[in-house]
Structure formats: structure tokens, C-alpha cells
JSON list of C-alpha atoms in Angstrom, two decimals:
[
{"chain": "A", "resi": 1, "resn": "UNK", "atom": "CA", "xyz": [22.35, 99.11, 68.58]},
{"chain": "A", "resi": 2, "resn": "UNK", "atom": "CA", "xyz": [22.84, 102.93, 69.16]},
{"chain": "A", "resi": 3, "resn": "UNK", "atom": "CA", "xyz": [21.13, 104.60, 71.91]},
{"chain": "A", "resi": 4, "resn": "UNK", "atom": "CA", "xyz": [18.90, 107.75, 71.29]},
{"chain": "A", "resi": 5, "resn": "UNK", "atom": "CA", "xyz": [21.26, 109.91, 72.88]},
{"chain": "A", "resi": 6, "resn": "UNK", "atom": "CA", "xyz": [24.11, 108.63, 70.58]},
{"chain": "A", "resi": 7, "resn": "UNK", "atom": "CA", "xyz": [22.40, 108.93, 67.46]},
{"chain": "A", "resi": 8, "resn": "UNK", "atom": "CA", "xyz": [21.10, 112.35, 68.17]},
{"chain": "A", "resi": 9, "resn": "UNK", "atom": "CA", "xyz": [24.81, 113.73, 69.39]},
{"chain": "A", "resi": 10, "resn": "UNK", "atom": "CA", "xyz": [26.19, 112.26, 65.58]},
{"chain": "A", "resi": 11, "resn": "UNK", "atom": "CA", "xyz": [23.46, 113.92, 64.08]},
{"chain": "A", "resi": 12, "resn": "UNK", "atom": "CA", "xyz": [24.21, 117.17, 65.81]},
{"chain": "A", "resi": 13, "resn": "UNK", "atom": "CA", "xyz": [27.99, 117.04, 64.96]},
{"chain": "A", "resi": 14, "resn": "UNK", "atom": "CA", "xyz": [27.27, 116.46, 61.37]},
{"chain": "A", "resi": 15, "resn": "UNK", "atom": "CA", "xyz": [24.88, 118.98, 60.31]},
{"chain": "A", "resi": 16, "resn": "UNK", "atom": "CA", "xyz": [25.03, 121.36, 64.31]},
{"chain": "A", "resi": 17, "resn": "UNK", "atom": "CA", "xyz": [21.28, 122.14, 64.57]},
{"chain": "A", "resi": 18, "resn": "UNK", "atom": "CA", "xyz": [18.20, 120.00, 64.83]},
{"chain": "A", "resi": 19, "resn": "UNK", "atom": "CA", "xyz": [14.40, 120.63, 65.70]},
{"chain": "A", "resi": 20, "resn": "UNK", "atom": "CA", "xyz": [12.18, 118.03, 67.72]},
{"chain": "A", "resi": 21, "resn": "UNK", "atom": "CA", "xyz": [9.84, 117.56, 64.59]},
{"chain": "A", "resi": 22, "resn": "UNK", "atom": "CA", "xyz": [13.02, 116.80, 62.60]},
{"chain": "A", "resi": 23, "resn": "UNK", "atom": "CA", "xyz": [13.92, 114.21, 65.17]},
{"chain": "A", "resi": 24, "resn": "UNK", "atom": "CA", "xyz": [11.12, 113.00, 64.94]},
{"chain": "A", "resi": 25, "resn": "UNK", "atom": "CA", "xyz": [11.81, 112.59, 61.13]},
{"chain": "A", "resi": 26, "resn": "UNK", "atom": "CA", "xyz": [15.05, 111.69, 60.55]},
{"chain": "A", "resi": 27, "resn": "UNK", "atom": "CA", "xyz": [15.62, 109.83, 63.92]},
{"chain": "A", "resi": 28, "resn": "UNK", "atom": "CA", "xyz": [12.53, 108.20, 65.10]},
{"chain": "A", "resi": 29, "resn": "UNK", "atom": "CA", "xyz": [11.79, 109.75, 68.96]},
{"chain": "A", "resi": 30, "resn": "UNK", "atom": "CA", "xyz": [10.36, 112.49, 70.06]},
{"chain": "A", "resi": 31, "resn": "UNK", "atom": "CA", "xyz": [11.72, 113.13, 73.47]},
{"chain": "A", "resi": 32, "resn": "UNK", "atom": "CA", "xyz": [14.51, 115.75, 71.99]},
{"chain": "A", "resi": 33, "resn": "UNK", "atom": "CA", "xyz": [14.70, 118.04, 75.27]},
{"chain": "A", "resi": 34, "resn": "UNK", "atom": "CA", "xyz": [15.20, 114.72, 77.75]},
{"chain": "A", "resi": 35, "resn": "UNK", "atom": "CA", "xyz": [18.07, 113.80, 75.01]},
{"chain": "A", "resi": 36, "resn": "UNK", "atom": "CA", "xyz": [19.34, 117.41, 74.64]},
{"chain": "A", "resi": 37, "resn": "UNK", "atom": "CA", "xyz": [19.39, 117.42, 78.26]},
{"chain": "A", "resi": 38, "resn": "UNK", "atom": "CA", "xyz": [21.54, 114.42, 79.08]},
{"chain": "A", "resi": 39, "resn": "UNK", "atom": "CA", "xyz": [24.02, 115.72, 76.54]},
{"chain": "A", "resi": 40, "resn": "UNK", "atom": "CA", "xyz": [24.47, 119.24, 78.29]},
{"chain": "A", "resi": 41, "resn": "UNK", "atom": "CA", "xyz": [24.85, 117.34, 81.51]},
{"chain": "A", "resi": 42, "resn": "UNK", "atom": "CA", "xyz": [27.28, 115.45, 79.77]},
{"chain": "A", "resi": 43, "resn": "UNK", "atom": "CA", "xyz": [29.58, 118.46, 79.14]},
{"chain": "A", "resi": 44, "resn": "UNK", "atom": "CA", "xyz": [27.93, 118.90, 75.18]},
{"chain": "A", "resi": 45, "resn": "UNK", "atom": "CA", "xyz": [27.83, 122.69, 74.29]},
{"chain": "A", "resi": 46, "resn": "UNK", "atom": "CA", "xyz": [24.23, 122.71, 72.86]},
{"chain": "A", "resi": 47, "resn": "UNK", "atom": "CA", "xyz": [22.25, 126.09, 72.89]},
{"chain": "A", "resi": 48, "resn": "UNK", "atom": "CA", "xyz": [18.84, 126.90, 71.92]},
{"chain": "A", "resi": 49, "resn": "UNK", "atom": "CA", "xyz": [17.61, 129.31, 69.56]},
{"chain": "A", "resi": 50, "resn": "UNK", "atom": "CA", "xyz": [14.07, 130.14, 69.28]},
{"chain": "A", "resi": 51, "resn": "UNK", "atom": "CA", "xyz": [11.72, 129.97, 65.81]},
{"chain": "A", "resi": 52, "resn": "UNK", "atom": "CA", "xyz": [8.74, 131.25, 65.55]},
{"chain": "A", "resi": 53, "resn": "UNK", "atom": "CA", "xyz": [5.90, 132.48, 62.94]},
{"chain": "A", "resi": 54, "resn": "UNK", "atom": "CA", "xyz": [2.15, 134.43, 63.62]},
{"chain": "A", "resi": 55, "resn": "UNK", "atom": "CA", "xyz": [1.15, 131.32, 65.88]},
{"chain": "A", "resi": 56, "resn": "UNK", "atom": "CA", "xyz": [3.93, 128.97, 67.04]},
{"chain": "A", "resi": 57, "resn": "UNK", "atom": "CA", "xyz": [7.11, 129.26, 68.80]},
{"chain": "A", "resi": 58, "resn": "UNK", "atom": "CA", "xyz": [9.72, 126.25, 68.98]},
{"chain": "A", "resi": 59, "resn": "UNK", "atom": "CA", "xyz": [12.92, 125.16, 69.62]},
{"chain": "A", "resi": 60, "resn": "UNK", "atom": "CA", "xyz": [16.29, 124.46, 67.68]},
{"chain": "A", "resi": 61, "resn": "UNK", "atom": "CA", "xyz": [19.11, 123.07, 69.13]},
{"chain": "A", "resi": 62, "resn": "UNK", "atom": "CA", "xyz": [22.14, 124.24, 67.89]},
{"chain": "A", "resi": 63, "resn": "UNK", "atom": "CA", "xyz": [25.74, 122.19, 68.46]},
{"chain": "A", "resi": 64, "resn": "UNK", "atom": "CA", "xyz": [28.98, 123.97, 69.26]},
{"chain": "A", "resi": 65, "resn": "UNK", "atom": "CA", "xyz": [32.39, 122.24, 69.07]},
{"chain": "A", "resi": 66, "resn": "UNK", "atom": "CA", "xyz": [33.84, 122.33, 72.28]},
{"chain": "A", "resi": 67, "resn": "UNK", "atom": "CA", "xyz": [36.97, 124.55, 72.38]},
{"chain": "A", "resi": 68, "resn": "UNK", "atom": "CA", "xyz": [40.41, 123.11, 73.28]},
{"chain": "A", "resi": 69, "resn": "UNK", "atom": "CA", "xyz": [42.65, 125.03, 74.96]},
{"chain": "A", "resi": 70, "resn": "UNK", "atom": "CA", "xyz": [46.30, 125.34, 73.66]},
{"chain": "A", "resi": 71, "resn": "UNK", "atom": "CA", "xyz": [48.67, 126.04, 76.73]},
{"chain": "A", "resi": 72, "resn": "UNK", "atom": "CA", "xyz": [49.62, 129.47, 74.79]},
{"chain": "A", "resi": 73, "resn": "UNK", "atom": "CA", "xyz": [48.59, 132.04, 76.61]},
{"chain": "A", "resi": 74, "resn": "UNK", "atom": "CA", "xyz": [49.56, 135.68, 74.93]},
{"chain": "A", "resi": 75, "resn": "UNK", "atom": "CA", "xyz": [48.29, 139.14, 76.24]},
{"chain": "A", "resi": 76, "resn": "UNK", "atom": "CA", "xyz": [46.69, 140.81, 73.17]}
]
């Protein structure tokens, strides 16, 4: 069986943002920021962007590939 943590970092590579009420949906916890959390500390490249309307404010984390580097450096 998966962990929490692994479920949420495939969901994140496969469609790069989530919200903790569509965690709560589509993976069954509710603890996103502890998960989010252990990924950054992990190395993940997870950001937060901010949505709000008149009342509420909340979070969505967004995924970012992490970025290999090449050995070519060139001087633009």
C-alpha cells in the first residue's frame, strides 16, 4: 500500500497543481501542508500560489520538474 506522501507526489507529477479540498477528494487526507512539506524537504520543487474570492483565501500547490543540468555550459 502507497503512503500519503507517495500518492500525493504521483498526483502532482501528473496533473502539477493540487488544492487541500481536492486532496481531500480525489485522495482521501487532509493533512496536504504536512505532505507538501515532507516533499520540499525531500528536494520536490513545489510552490504555492494563492486563490482567493470576496471571503476566502487558500492554497494551491503547484509541481515543478526539477531541472537537470547538462554539463554544457555556453556564455550567451
Amino acid at each position: 500500500m502507497k503512503s500519503d506522501e507517495q500518492r500525493l507526489l504521483e498526483y502532482l507529477k501528473e496533473n502539477r497543481r493540487i488544492t487541500r479540498a481536492e486532496c481531500w477528494e480525489k485522495l482521501g487526507f487532509f493533512n496536504l501542508p504536512a505532505r507538501i512539506y515532507d516533499l520540499k524537504a525531500k528536494g520536490h520543487l513545489i510552490y504555492t500560489e494563492w486563490g482567493r474570492n470576496e471571503t476566502k483565501r487558500w492554497a494551491i500547490y503547484v509541481y515543478s520538474d526539477p531541472v537537470e543540468a547538462t554539463g554544457d555550459i555556453t556564455n550567451a
